[in-house]
PDB file of C-alpha atoms in Angstrom:
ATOM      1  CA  UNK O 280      47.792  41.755  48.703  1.00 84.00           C
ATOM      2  CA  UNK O 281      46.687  38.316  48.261  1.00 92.00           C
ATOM      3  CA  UNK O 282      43.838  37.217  50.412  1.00 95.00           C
ATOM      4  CA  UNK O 283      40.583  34.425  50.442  1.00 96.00           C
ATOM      5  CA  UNK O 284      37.144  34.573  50.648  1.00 97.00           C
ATOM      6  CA  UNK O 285      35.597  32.155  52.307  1.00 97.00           C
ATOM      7  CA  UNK O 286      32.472  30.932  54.773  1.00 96.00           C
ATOM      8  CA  UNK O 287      32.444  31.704  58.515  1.00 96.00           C
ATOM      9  CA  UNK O 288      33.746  28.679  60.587  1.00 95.00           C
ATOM     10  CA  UNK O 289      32.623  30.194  64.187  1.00 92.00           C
ATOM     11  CA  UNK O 290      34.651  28.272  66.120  1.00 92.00           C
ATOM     12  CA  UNK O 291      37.726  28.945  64.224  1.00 96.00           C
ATOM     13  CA  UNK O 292      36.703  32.346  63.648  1.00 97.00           C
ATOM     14  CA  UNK O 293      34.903  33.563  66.839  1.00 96.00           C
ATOM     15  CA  UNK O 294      37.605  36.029  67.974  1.00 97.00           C
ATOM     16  CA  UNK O 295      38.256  37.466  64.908  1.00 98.00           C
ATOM     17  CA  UNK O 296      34.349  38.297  64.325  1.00 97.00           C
ATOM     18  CA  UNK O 297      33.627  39.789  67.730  1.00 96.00           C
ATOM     19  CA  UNK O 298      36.918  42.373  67.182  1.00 97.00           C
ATOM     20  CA  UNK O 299      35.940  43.602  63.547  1.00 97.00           C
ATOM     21  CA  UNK O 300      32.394  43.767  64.741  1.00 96.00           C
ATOM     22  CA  UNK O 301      33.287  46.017  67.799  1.00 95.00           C
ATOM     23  CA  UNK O 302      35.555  47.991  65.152  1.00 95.00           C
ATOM     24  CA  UNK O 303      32.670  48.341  63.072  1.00 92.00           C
ATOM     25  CA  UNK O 304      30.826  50.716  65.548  1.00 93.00           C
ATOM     26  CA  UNK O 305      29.311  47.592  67.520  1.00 94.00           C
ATOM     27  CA  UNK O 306      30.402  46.973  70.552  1.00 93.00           C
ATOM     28  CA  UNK O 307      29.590  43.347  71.945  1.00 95.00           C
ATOM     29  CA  UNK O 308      30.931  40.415  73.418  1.00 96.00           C
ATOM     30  CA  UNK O 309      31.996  36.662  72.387  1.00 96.00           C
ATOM     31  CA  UNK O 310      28.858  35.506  74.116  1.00 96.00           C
ATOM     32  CA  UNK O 311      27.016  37.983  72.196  1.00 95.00           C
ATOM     33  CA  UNK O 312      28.175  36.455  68.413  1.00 95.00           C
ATOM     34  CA  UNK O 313      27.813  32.922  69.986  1.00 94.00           C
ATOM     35  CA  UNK O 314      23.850  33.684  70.467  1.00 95.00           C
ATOM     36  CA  UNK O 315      23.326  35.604  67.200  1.00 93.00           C
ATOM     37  CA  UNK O 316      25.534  32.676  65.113  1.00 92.00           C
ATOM     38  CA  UNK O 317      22.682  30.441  66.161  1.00 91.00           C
ATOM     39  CA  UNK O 318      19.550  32.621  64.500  1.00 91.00           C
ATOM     40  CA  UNK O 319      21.802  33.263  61.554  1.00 91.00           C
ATOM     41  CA  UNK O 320      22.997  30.395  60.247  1.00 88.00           C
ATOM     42  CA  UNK O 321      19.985  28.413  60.456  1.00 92.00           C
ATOM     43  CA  UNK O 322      19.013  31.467  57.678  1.00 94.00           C
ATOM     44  CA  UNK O 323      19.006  29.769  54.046  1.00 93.00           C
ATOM     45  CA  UNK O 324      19.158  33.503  52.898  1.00 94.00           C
ATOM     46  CA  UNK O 325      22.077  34.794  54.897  1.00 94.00           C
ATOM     47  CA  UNK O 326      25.834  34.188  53.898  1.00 94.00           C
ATOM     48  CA  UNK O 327      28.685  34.972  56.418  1.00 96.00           C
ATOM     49  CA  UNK O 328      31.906  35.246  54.612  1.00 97.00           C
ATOM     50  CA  UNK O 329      35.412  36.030  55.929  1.00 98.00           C
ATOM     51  CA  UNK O 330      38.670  37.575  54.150  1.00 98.00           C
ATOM     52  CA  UNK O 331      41.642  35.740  54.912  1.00 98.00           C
ATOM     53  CA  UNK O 332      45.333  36.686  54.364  1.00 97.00           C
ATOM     54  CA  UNK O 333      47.912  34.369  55.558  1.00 95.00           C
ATOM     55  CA  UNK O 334      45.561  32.539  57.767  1.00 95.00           C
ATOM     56  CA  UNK O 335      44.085  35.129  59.582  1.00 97.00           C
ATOM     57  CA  UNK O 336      40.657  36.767  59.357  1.00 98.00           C
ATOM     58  CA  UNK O 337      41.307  40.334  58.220  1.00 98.00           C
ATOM     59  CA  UNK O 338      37.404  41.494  57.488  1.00 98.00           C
ATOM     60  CA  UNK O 339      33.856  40.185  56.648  1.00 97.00           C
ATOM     61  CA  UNK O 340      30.981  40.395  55.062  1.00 97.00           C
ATOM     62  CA  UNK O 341      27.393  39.928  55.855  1.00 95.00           C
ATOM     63  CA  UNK O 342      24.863  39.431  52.898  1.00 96.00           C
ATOM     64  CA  UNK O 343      21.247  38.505  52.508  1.00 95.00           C
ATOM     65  CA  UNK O 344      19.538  37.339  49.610  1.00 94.00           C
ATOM     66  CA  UNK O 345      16.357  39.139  48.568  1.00 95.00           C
ATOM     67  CA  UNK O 346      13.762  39.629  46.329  1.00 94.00           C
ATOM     68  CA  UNK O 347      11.849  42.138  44.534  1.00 93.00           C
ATOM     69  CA  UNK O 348       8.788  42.857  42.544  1.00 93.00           C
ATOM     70  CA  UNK O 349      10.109  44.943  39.791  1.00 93.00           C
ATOM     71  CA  UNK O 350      12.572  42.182  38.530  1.00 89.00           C
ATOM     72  CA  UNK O 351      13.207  38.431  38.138  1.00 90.00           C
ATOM     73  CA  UNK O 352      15.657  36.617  40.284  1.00 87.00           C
ATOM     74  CA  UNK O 353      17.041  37.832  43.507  1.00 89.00           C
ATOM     75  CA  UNK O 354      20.530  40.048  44.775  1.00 91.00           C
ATOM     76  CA  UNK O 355      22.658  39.850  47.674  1.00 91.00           C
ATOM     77  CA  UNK O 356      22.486  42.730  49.914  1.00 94.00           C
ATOM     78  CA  UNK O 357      25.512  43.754  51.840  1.00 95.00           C
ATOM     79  CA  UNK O 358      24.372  44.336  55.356  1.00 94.00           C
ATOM     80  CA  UNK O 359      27.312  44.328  56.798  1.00 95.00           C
ATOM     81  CA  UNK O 360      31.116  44.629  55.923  1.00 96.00           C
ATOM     82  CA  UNK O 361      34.523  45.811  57.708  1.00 97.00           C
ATOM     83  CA  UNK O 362      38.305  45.781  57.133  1.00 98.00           C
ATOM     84  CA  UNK O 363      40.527  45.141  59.986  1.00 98.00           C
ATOM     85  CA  UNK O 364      41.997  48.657  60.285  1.00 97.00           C
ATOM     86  CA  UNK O 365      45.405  47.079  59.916  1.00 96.00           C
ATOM     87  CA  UNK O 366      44.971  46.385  56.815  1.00 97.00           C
ATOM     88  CA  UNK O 367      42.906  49.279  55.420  1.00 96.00           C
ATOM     89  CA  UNK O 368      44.078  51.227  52.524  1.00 96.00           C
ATOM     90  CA  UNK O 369      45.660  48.073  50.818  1.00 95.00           C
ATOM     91  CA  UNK O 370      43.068  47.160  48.257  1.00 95.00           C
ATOM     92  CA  UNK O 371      41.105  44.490  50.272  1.00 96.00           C
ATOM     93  CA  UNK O 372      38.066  46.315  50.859  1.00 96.00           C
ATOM     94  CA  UNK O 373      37.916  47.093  46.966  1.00 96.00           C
ATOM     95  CA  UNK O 374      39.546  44.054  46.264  1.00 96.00           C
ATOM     96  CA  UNK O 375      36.762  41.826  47.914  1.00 95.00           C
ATOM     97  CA  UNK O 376      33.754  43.627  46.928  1.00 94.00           C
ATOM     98  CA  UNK O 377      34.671  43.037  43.192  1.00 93.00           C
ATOM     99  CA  UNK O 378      35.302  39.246  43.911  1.00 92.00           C
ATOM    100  CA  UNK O 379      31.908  39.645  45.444  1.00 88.00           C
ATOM    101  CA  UNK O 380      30.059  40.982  42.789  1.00 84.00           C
ATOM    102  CA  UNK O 381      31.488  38.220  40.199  1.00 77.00           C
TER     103      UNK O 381
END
């Protein structure tokens, strides 16, 4: 399956968000994303992408950059990430996280 990675728009992706979220285990409303969008992406460290196949979200990822004492430079750490079940079991899950990691 062919799909893109690419940054949250809220507004264009709102809907989208708030239904993989509650599929995710988290139930919560529109208003709910609208608050937290504004704490987050005023976050240099925090990167909201989206998975899109033919023009619609189909999952998204949450990741934070961080830092450690044992080593030099920083990592991304996934804090958050969900499928639309749709479109589970067709590689995009798998498929992302490697396009991730590069």
């Amino acid at each position: 399956m062919n799909f893109l990675i690419r940054p949250l728009q809220l507004e264009q992706d709102l809907h989208a968000i708030h239904a993989l979220t509650t599929q995710l285990g988290y139930p919560t409303t529109v208003e709910n994303i609208q608050q937290r969008w504004q704490h987050i992406h005023q976050d240099a460290n925090y990167l909201m992408l989206v998975v899109e196949h033919e023009q619609q979200v189909i999952g998204y990822a949450d990741l934070i950059q961080e830092y450690t004492w044992e080593f030099d430079g920083g990592y991304l750490r996934i804090q958050a990430f969900v499928v639309d079940q749709a479109h589970r079991g067709q590689g995009v899950g798998k498929g992302s996280l490697q396009r991730l990691k590069s």
